[in-house]
Amino acid sequence: MSHDPSCLFCKIVAGQIPSRKAYEDEEILVFHDIHPWAPVHLLIIPKLHIATLADISEEQHAALLGRMTALAPRLMREAAVTNGFRTVINCGADGGQEVYHLHMHVMGGPRPWAKG
Ligand code: AMP
Ligand code: ZN
C-alpha cells in the first residue's frame, strides 16, 4: 500500500492534517514532533506508506533509508544543533512504536530533555 487513508502520517503527507514542516522532497517529508522530547525534535518520514522498519526490503528501500539517515545531520545543522543529536526508530509493539508509518526521530539541543 503506498498510501493508507486511515494513517495519521499519510494524512500529514497529503496535507489533510497540518504539520510544521522542516524539509520536503519527492519521497521524504520532515516535520516537527507535536510532543517534542528535546529542544529540536524532528520526524523524518518516507511519503510512501511503510508501516514499520520490519516492513522494509533491502532491495526496495535501502536507498530511501540511506537518504533519510543522511538528512539527519544536515537538518540538525540547519536547526543550529551543534553539540550532537539522537536518532531513534521505534519498531512494532515491543519497540514502543505508536504511529504505524515508518519514521525516524531526530532530537537535539541543550539538555536536560523532557525524555530520552
Ligand atoms: P513513535 O512512538 O515512534 O511511533 O512516535 C510517534 C511520534 O509521533 C510521537 O513522538 C508523537 O508525539 C508524534 N506525533 C503524533 N501525532 C503527531 C502529529 N499530528 N504531528 C506531529 N507529530 C505527531
Ligand atoms: Zn502512512
PDB file of N, CA, C and O in Angstrom, residues 31-99:
ATOM      1  N   PHE A  31       8.971  16.870   9.575  1.00  0.00           N
ATOM      2  CA  PHE A  31       8.188  17.856  10.328  1.00  0.00           C
ATOM      3  C   PHE A  31       8.525  17.741  11.810  1.00  0.00           C
ATOM      4  O   PHE A  31       9.104  16.753  12.266  1.00  0.00           O
ATOM      5  N   HIS A  32       8.130  18.769  12.559  1.00  0.00           N
ATOM      6  CA  HIS A  32       8.424  18.809  13.995  1.00  0.00           C
ATOM      7  C   HIS A  32       7.439  17.920  14.747  1.00  0.00           C
ATOM      8  O   HIS A  32       6.228  17.956  14.492  1.00  0.00           O
ATOM      9  N   ASP A  33       7.963  17.151  15.693  1.00  0.00           N
ATOM     10  CA  ASP A  33       7.114  16.311  16.538  1.00  0.00           C
ATOM     11  C   ASP A  33       6.196  17.205  17.373  1.00  0.00           C
ATOM     12  O   ASP A  33       6.628  18.220  17.929  1.00  0.00           O
ATOM     13  N   ILE A  34       4.941  16.796  17.483  1.00  0.00           N
ATOM     14  CA  ILE A  34       3.947  17.613  18.185  1.00  0.00           C
ATOM     15  C   ILE A  34       4.179  17.597  19.709  1.00  0.00           C
ATOM     16  O   ILE A  34       3.782  18.527  20.411  1.00  0.00           O
ATOM     17  N   HIS A  35       4.830  16.553  20.229  1.00  0.00           N
ATOM     18  CA  HIS A  35       5.178  16.478  21.655  1.00  0.00           C
ATOM     19  C   HIS A  35       6.691  16.277  21.784  1.00  0.00           C
ATOM     20  O   HIS A  35       7.157  15.163  22.058  1.00  0.00           O
ATOM     21  N   PRO A  36       7.463  17.355  21.561  1.00  0.00           N
ATOM     22  CA  PRO A  36       8.928  17.189  21.491  1.00  0.00           C
ATOM     23  C   PRO A  36       9.552  16.725  22.803  1.00  0.00           C
ATOM     24  O   PRO A  36       9.147  17.152  23.874  1.00  0.00           O
ATOM     25  N   TRP A  37      10.537  15.824  22.690  1.00  0.00           N
ATOM     26  CA  TRP A  37      11.304  15.366  23.855  1.00  0.00           C
ATOM     27  C   TRP A  37      12.501  16.268  24.091  1.00  0.00           C
ATOM     28  O   TRP A  37      13.126  16.207  25.149  1.00  0.00           O
ATOM     29  N   ALA A  38      12.878  17.010  23.083  1.00  0.00           N
ATOM     30  CA  ALA A  38      14.127  17.771  23.114  1.00  0.00           C
ATOM     31  C   ALA A  38      13.849  19.134  22.483  1.00  0.00           C
ATOM     32  O   ALA A  38      12.820  19.314  21.820  1.00  0.00           O
ATOM     33  N   PRO A  39      14.747  20.115  22.668  1.00  0.00           N
ATOM     34  CA  PRO A  39      14.512  21.439  22.080  1.00  0.00           C
ATOM     35  C   PRO A  39      14.225  21.392  20.572  1.00  0.00           C
ATOM     36  O   PRO A  39      13.409  22.150  20.073  1.00  0.00           O
ATOM     37  N   VAL A  40      14.927  20.500  19.865  1.00  0.00           N
ATOM     38  CA  VAL A  40      14.613  20.258  18.453  1.00  0.00           C
ATOM     39  C   VAL A  40      14.255  18.781  18.319  1.00  0.00           C
ATOM     40  O   VAL A  40      15.034  17.916  18.729  1.00  0.00           O
ATOM     41  N   HIS A  41      13.081  18.480  17.807  1.00  0.00           N
ATOM     42  CA  HIS A  41      12.640  17.083  17.665  1.00  0.00           C
ATOM     43  C   HIS A  41      11.910  16.952  16.339  1.00  0.00           C
ATOM     44  O   HIS A  41      10.769  17.377  16.195  1.00  0.00           O
ATOM     45  N   LEU A  42      12.624  16.381  15.370  1.00  0.00           N
ATOM     46  CA  LEU A  42      12.067  16.216  14.020  1.00  0.00           C
ATOM     47  C   LEU A  42      11.685  14.768  13.777  1.00  0.00           C
ATOM     48  O   LEU A  42      12.275  13.847  14.357  1.00  0.00           O
ATOM     49  N   LEU A  43      10.722  14.581  12.890  1.00  0.00           N
ATOM     50  CA  LEU A  43      10.361  13.243  12.413  1.00  0.00           C
ATOM     51  C   LEU A  43      10.633  13.217  10.909  1.00  0.00           C
ATOM     52  O   LEU A  43      10.097  14.042  10.160  1.00  0.00           O
ATOM     53  N   ILE A  44      11.495  12.283  10.497  1.00  0.00           N
ATOM     54  CA  ILE A  44      11.802  12.112   9.070  1.00  0.00           C
ATOM     55  C   ILE A  44      10.995  10.916   8.584  1.00  0.00           C
ATOM     56  O   ILE A  44      11.157   9.808   9.120  1.00  0.00           O
ATOM     57  N   ILE A  45      10.133  11.124   7.611  1.00  0.00           N
ATOM     58  CA  ILE A  45       9.281  10.020   7.152  1.00  0.00           C
ATOM     59  C   ILE A  45       9.354   9.872   5.634  1.00  0.00           C
ATOM     60  O   ILE A  45       9.544  10.861   4.916  1.00  0.00           O
ATOM     61  N   PRO A  46       9.181   8.633   5.151  1.00  0.00           N
ATOM     62  CA  PRO A  46       9.003   8.477   3.705  1.00  0.00           C
ATOM     63  C   PRO A  46       7.572   8.889   3.358  1.00  0.00           C
ATOM     64  O   PRO A  46       6.667   8.690   4.161  1.00  0.00           O
ATOM     65  N   LYS A  47       7.371   9.462   2.187  1.00  0.00           N
ATOM     66  CA  LYS A  47       5.996   9.799   1.785  1.00  0.00           C
ATOM     67  C   LYS A  47       5.193   8.525   1.525  1.00  0.00           C
ATOM     68  O   LYS A  47       3.982   8.480   1.741  1.00  0.00           O
ATOM     69  N   LEU A  48       5.883   7.515   1.072  1.00  0.00           N
ATOM     70  CA  LEU A  48       5.290   6.195   0.865  1.00  0.00           C
ATOM     71  C   LEU A  48       4.859   5.595   2.205  1.00  0.00           C
ATOM     72  O   LEU A  48       5.602   5.700   3.179  1.00  0.00           O
ATOM     73  N   HIS A  49       3.683   4.990   2.239  1.00  0.00           N
ATOM     74  CA  HIS A  49       3.266   4.340   3.483  1.00  0.00           C
ATOM     75  C   HIS A  49       4.014   3.020   3.666  1.00  0.00           C
ATOM     76  O   HIS A  49       3.769   2.048   2.959  1.00  0.00           O
ATOM     77  N   ILE A  50       4.937   3.005   4.622  1.00  0.00           N
ATOM     78  CA  ILE A  50       5.610   1.781   5.055  1.00  0.00           C
ATOM     79  C   ILE A  50       5.328   1.739   6.548  1.00  0.00           C
ATOM     80  O   ILE A  50       5.647   2.702   7.259  1.00  0.00           O
ATOM     81  N   ALA A  51       4.681   0.680   7.039  1.00  0.00           N
ATOM     82  CA  ALA A  51       4.187   0.700   8.419  1.00  0.00           C
ATOM     83  C   ALA A  51       5.323   0.726   9.437  1.00  0.00           C
ATOM     84  O   ALA A  51       5.299   1.518  10.381  1.00  0.00           O
ATOM     85  N   THR A  52       6.289  -0.162   9.270  1.00  0.00           N
ATOM     86  CA  THR A  52       7.352  -0.257  10.278  1.00  0.00           C
ATOM     87  C   THR A  52       8.695  -0.558   9.607  1.00  0.00           C
ATOM     88  O   THR A  52       8.745  -0.938   8.436  1.00  0.00           O
ATOM     89  N   LEU A  53       9.751  -0.457  10.402  1.00  0.00           N
ATOM     90  CA  LEU A  53      11.083  -0.795   9.880  1.00  0.00           C
ATOM     91  C   LEU A  53      11.155  -2.267   9.491  1.00  0.00           C
ATOM     92  O   LEU A  53      11.945  -2.653   8.632  1.00  0.00           O
ATOM     93  N   ALA A  54      10.289  -3.086  10.111  1.00  0.00           N
ATOM     94  CA  ALA A  54      10.276  -4.518   9.782  1.00  0.00           C
ATOM     95  C   ALA A  54       9.667  -4.781   8.400  1.00  0.00           C
ATOM     96  O   ALA A  54       9.763  -5.891   7.887  1.00  0.00           O
ATOM     97  N   ASP A  55       9.044  -3.784   7.812  1.00  0.00           N
ATOM     98  CA  ASP A  55       8.406  -3.953   6.504  1.00  0.00           C
ATOM     99  C   ASP A  55       9.282  -3.511   5.346  1.00  0.00           C
ATOM    100  O   ASP A  55       8.844  -3.542   4.199  1.00  0.00           O
ATOM    101  N   ILE A  56      10.485  -3.057   5.624  1.00  0.00           N
ATOM    102  CA  ILE A  56      11.329  -2.621   4.514  1.00  0.00           C
ATOM    103  C   ILE A  56      12.045  -3.821   3.904  1.00  0.00           C
ATOM    104  O   ILE A  56      12.262  -4.844   4.561  1.00  0.00           O
ATOM    105  N   SER A  57      12.355  -3.705   2.623  1.00  0.00           N
ATOM    106  CA  SER A  57      13.182  -4.728   1.996  1.00  0.00           C
ATOM    107  C   SER A  57      14.470  -4.051   1.538  1.00  0.00           C
ATOM    108  O   SER A  57      14.453  -2.896   1.121  1.00  0.00           O
ATOM    109  N   GLU A  58      15.574  -4.794   1.677  1.00  0.00           N
ATOM    110  CA  GLU A  58      16.869  -4.223   1.322  1.00  0.00           C
ATOM    111  C   GLU A  58      16.890  -3.762  -0.129  1.00  0.00           C
ATOM    112  O   GLU A  58      17.414  -2.695  -0.441  1.00  0.00           O
ATOM    113  N   GLU A  59      16.308  -4.582  -1.008  1.00  0.00           N
ATOM    114  CA  GLU A  59      16.348  -4.271  -2.438  1.00  0.00           C
ATOM    115  C   GLU A  59      15.571  -2.987  -2.740  1.00  0.00           C
ATOM    116  O   GLU A  59      16.034  -2.109  -3.452  1.00  0.00           O
ATOM    117  N   GLN A  60      14.372  -2.876  -2.137  1.00  0.00           N
ATOM    118  CA  GLN A  60      13.491  -1.754  -2.499  1.00  0.00           C
ATOM    119  C   GLN A  60      13.789  -0.474  -1.740  1.00  0.00           C
ATOM    120  O   GLN A  60      13.573   0.611  -2.262  1.00  0.00           O
ATOM    121  N   HIS A  61      14.221  -0.606  -0.478  1.00  0.00           N
ATOM    122  CA  HIS A  61      14.177   0.581   0.375  1.00  0.00           C
ATOM    123  C   HIS A  61      15.524   1.040   0.929  1.00  0.00           C
ATOM    124  O   HIS A  61      15.563   2.005   1.692  1.00  0.00           O
ATOM    125  N   ALA A  62      16.605   0.353   0.555  1.00  0.00           N
ATOM    126  CA  ALA A  62      17.902   0.725   1.137  1.00  0.00           C
ATOM    127  C   ALA A  62      18.267   2.170   0.800  1.00  0.00           C
ATOM    128  O   ALA A  62      18.737   2.923   1.663  1.00  0.00           O
ATOM    129  N   ALA A  63      18.022   2.578  -0.424  1.00  0.00           N
ATOM    130  CA  ALA A  63      18.387   3.945  -0.825  1.00  0.00           C
ATOM    131  C   ALA A  63      17.541   4.969  -0.067  1.00  0.00           C
ATOM    132  O   ALA A  63      18.055   5.999   0.395  1.00  0.00           O
ATOM    133  N   LEU A  64      16.267   4.673   0.072  1.00  0.00           N
ATOM    134  CA  LEU A  64      15.362   5.577   0.803  1.00  0.00           C
ATOM    135  C   LEU A  64      15.809   5.740   2.260  1.00  0.00           C
ATOM    136  O   LEU A  64      15.920   6.850   2.779  1.00  0.00           O
ATOM    137  N   LEU A  65      16.097   4.612   2.920  1.00  0.00           N
ATOM    138  CA  LEU A  65      16.569   4.668   4.311  1.00  0.00           C
ATOM    139  C   LEU A  65      17.898   5.418   4.401  1.00  0.00           C
ATOM    140  O   LEU A  65      18.116   6.176   5.350  1.00  0.00           O
ATOM    141  N   GLY A  66      18.745   5.212   3.422  1.00  0.00           N
ATOM    142  CA  GLY A  66      20.027   5.920   3.384  1.00  0.00           C
ATOM    143  C   GLY A  66      19.816   7.418   3.268  1.00  0.00           C
ATOM    144  O   GLY A  66      20.464   8.205   3.959  1.00  0.00           O
ATOM    145  N   ARG A  67      18.890   7.808   2.431  1.00  0.00           N
ATOM    146  CA  ARG A  67      18.617   9.236   2.250  1.00  0.00           C
ATOM    147  C   ARG A  67      18.025   9.828   3.526  1.00  0.00           C
ATOM    148  O   ARG A  67      18.372  10.937   3.930  1.00  0.00           O
ATOM    149  N   MET A  68      17.095   9.102   4.163  1.00  0.00           N
ATOM    150  CA  MET A  68      16.503   9.592   5.420  1.00  0.00           C
ATOM    151  C   MET A  68      17.591   9.809   6.464  1.00  0.00           C
ATOM    152  O   MET A  68      17.623  10.831   7.153  1.00  0.00           O
ATOM    153  N   THR A  69      18.492   8.841   6.579  1.00  0.00           N
ATOM    154  CA  THR A  69      19.564   8.934   7.580  1.00  0.00           C
ATOM    155  C   THR A  69      20.528  10.077   7.248  1.00  0.00           C
ATOM    156  O   THR A  69      20.936  10.835   8.131  1.00  0.00           O
ATOM    157  N   ALA A  70      20.845  10.207   5.974  1.00  0.00           N
ATOM    158  CA  ALA A  70      21.802  11.239   5.570  1.00  0.00           C
ATOM    159  C   ALA A  70      21.240  12.645   5.755  1.00  0.00           C
ATOM    160  O   ALA A  70      21.993  13.611   5.883  1.00  0.00           O
ATOM    161  N   LEU A  71      19.914  12.759   5.793  1.00  0.00           N
ATOM    162  CA  LEU A  71      19.304  14.076   6.006  1.00  0.00           C
ATOM    163  C   LEU A  71      19.463  14.561   7.443  1.00  0.00           C
ATOM    164  O   LEU A  71      19.469  15.767   7.697  1.00  0.00           O
ATOM    165  N   ALA A  72      19.574  13.613   8.391  1.00  0.00           N
ATOM    166  CA  ALA A  72      19.562  13.982   9.805  1.00  0.00           C
ATOM    167  C   ALA A  72      20.640  15.017  10.151  1.00  0.00           C
ATOM    168  O   ALA A  72      20.313  16.074  10.712  1.00  0.00           O
ATOM    169  N   PRO A  73      21.913  14.773   9.826  1.00  0.00           N
ATOM    170  CA  PRO A  73      22.925  15.777  10.208  1.00  0.00           C
ATOM    171  C   PRO A  73      22.705  17.120   9.522  1.00  0.00           C
ATOM    172  O   PRO A  73      22.921  18.183  10.131  1.00  0.00           O
ATOM    173  N   ARG A  74      22.252  17.080   8.307  1.00  0.00           N
ATOM    174  CA  ARG A  74      22.001  18.334   7.581  1.00  0.00           C
ATOM    175  C   ARG A  74      20.886  19.146   8.256  1.00  0.00           C
ATOM    176  O   ARG A  74      21.011  20.353   8.463  1.00  0.00           O
ATOM    177  N   LEU A  75      19.813  18.468   8.621  1.00  0.00           N
ATOM    178  CA  LEU A  75      18.692  19.183   9.248  1.00  0.00           C
ATOM    179  C   LEU A  75      19.067  19.698  10.627  1.00  0.00           C
ATOM    180  O   LEU A  75      18.632  20.781  11.039  1.00  0.00           O
ATOM    181  N   MET A  76      19.882  18.935  11.349  1.00  0.00           N
ATOM    182  CA  MET A  76      20.325  19.398  12.662  1.00  0.00           C
ATOM    183  C   MET A  76      21.225  20.629  12.511  1.00  0.00           C
ATOM    184  O   MET A  76      21.104  21.587  13.272  1.00  0.00           O
ATOM    185  N   ARG A  77      22.094  20.600  11.522  1.00  0.00           N
ATOM    186  CA  ARG A  77      22.927  21.804  11.274  1.00  0.00           C
ATOM    187  C   ARG A  77      22.045  23.003  10.976  1.00  0.00           C
ATOM    188  O   ARG A  77      22.239  24.090  11.506  1.00  0.00           O
ATOM    189  N   GLU A  78      21.029  22.779  10.135  1.00  0.00           N
ATOM    190  CA  GLU A  78      20.123  23.878   9.754  1.00  0.00           C
ATOM    191  C   GLU A  78      19.329  24.395  10.958  1.00  0.00           C
ATOM    192  O   GLU A  78      18.921  25.545  10.988  1.00  0.00           O
ATOM    193  N   ALA A  79      19.112  23.500  11.946  1.00  0.00           N
ATOM    194  CA  ALA A  79      18.375  23.899  13.158  1.00  0.00           C
ATOM    195  C   ALA A  79      19.325  24.420  14.240  1.00  0.00           C
ATOM    196  O   ALA A  79      18.916  24.588  15.392  1.00  0.00           O
ATOM    197  N   ALA A  80      20.588  24.637  13.876  1.00  0.00           N
ATOM    198  CA  ALA A  80      21.601  25.174  14.792  1.00  0.00           C
ATOM    199  C   ALA A  80      21.912  24.227  15.945  1.00  0.00           C
ATOM    200  O   ALA A  80      22.290  24.663  17.034  1.00  0.00           O
ATOM    201  N   VAL A  81      21.741  22.931  15.726  1.00  0.00           N
ATOM    202  CA  VAL A  81      22.131  21.918  16.713  1.00  0.00           C
ATOM    203  C   VAL A  81      23.585  21.560  16.427  1.00  0.00           C
ATOM    204  O   VAL A  81      23.896  21.007  15.376  1.00  0.00           O
ATOM    205  N   THR A  82      24.466  21.889  17.367  1.00  0.00           N
ATOM    206  CA  THR A  82      25.899  21.761  17.084  1.00  0.00           C
ATOM    207  C   THR A  82      26.619  20.828  18.056  1.00  0.00           C
ATOM    208  O   THR A  82      27.809  20.605  17.930  1.00  0.00           O
ATOM    209  N   ASN A  83      25.881  20.294  19.057  1.00  0.00           N
ATOM    210  CA  ASN A  83      26.553  19.522  20.103  1.00  0.00           C
ATOM    211  C   ASN A  83      26.123  18.061  20.109  1.00  0.00           C
ATOM    212  O   ASN A  83      26.090  17.416  21.139  1.00  0.00           O
ATOM    213  N   GLY A  84      25.749  17.548  18.938  1.00  0.00           N
ATOM    214  CA  GLY A  84      25.314  16.159  18.840  1.00  0.00           C
ATOM    215  C   GLY A  84      23.807  16.039  18.838  1.00  0.00           C
ATOM    216  O   GLY A  84      23.082  16.982  19.188  1.00  0.00           O
ATOM    217  N   PHE A  85      23.342  14.867  18.431  1.00  0.00           N
ATOM    218  CA  PHE A  85      21.896  14.633  18.366  1.00  0.00           C
ATOM    219  C   PHE A  85      21.650  13.139  18.477  1.00  0.00           C
ATOM    220  O   PHE A  85      22.579  12.331  18.424  1.00  0.00           O
ATOM    221  N   ARG A  86      20.384  12.792  18.628  1.00  0.00           N
ATOM    222  CA  ARG A  86      19.999  11.397  18.818  1.00  0.00           C
ATOM    223  C   ARG A  86      19.011  10.996  17.722  1.00  0.00           C
ATOM    224  O   ARG A  86      18.082  11.761  17.431  1.00  0.00           O
ATOM    225  N   THR A  87      19.173   9.815  17.139  1.00  0.00           N
ATOM    226  CA  THR A  87      18.210   9.292  16.171  1.00  0.00           C
ATOM    227  C   THR A  87      17.598   8.021  16.741  1.00  0.00           C
ATOM    228  O   THR A  87      18.307   7.206  17.347  1.00  0.00           O
ATOM    229  N   VAL A  88      16.284   7.870  16.560  1.00  0.00           N
ATOM    230  CA  VAL A  88      15.561   6.710  17.090  1.00  0.00           C
ATOM    231  C   VAL A  88      14.527   6.265  16.067  1.00  0.00           C
ATOM    232  O   VAL A  88      13.784   7.099  15.537  1.00  0.00           O
ATOM    233  N   ILE A  89      14.481   4.958  15.810  1.00  0.00           N
ATOM    234  CA  ILE A  89      13.364   4.392  15.046  1.00  0.00           C
ATOM    235  C   ILE A  89      12.734   3.322  15.917  1.00  0.00           C
ATOM    236  O   ILE A  89      13.355   2.280  16.180  1.00  0.00           O
ATOM    237  N   ASN A  90      11.532   3.575  16.407  1.00  0.00           N
ATOM    238  CA  ASN A  90      10.811   2.565  17.175  1.00  0.00           C
ATOM    239  C   ASN A  90      10.121   1.631  16.194  1.00  0.00           C
ATOM    240  O   ASN A  90       9.525   2.085  15.215  1.00  0.00           O
ATOM    241  N   CYS A  91      10.190   0.330  16.466  1.00  0.00           N
ATOM    242  CA  CYS A  91       9.601  -0.642  15.534  1.00  0.00           C
ATOM    243  C   CYS A  91       8.696  -1.618  16.275  1.00  0.00           C
ATOM    244  O   CYS A  91       9.166  -2.382  17.121  1.00  0.00           O
ATOM    245  N   GLY A  92       7.409  -1.554  15.954  1.00  0.00           N
ATOM    246  CA  GLY A  92       6.464  -2.543  16.464  1.00  0.00           C
ATOM    247  C   GLY A  92       6.122  -2.346  17.933  1.00  0.00           C
ATOM    248  O   GLY A  92       6.578  -1.405  18.592  1.00  0.00           O
ATOM    249  N   ALA A  93       5.294  -3.255  18.448  1.00  0.00           N
ATOM    250  CA  ALA A  93       4.749  -3.126  19.799  1.00  0.00           C
ATOM    251  C   ALA A  93       5.853  -3.082  20.851  1.00  0.00           C
ATOM    252  O   ALA A  93       5.909  -2.162  21.672  1.00  0.00           O
ATOM    253  N   ASP A  94       6.754  -4.063  20.825  1.00  0.00           N
ATOM    254  CA  ASP A  94       7.801  -4.084  21.845  1.00  0.00           C
ATOM    255  C   ASP A  94       8.828  -2.978  21.637  1.00  0.00           C
ATOM    256  O   ASP A  94       9.568  -2.629  22.568  1.00  0.00           O
ATOM    257  N   GLY A  95       8.873  -2.422  20.441  1.00  0.00           N
ATOM    258  CA  GLY A  95       9.764  -1.292  20.174  1.00  0.00           C
ATOM    259  C   GLY A  95       9.154   0.040  20.573  1.00  0.00           C
ATOM    260  O   GLY A  95       9.775   1.082  20.396  1.00  0.00           O
ATOM    261  N   GLY A  96       7.903  -0.009  21.059  1.00  0.00           N
ATOM    262  CA  GLY A  96       7.263   1.218  21.532  1.00  0.00           C
ATOM    263  C   GLY A  96       6.722   2.109  20.423  1.00  0.00           C
ATOM    264  O   GLY A  96       6.474   3.287  20.631  1.00  0.00           O
ATOM    265  N   GLN A  97       6.513   1.523  19.228  1.00  0.00           N
ATOM    266  CA  GLN A  97       6.004   2.340  18.119  1.00  0.00           C
ATOM    267  C   GLN A  97       4.530   2.675  18.350  1.00  0.00           C
ATOM    268  O   GLN A  97       3.729   1.790  18.673  1.00  0.00           O
ATOM    269  N   GLU A  98       4.187   3.953  18.180  1.00  0.00           N
ATOM    270  CA  GLU A  98       2.795   4.385  18.367  1.00  0.00           C
ATOM    271  C   GLU A  98       2.125   4.709  17.047  1.00  0.00           C
ATOM    272  O   GLU A  98       0.933   4.443  16.873  1.00  0.00           O
ATOM    273  N   VAL A  99       2.862   5.297  16.130  1.00  0.00           N
ATOM    274  CA  VAL A  99       2.294   5.629  14.813  1.00  0.00           C
ATOM    275  C   VAL A  99       2.886   4.653  13.803  1.00  0.00           C
ATOM    276  O   VAL A  99       4.104   4.612  13.613  1.00  0.00           O
TER     277      VAL A  99
END
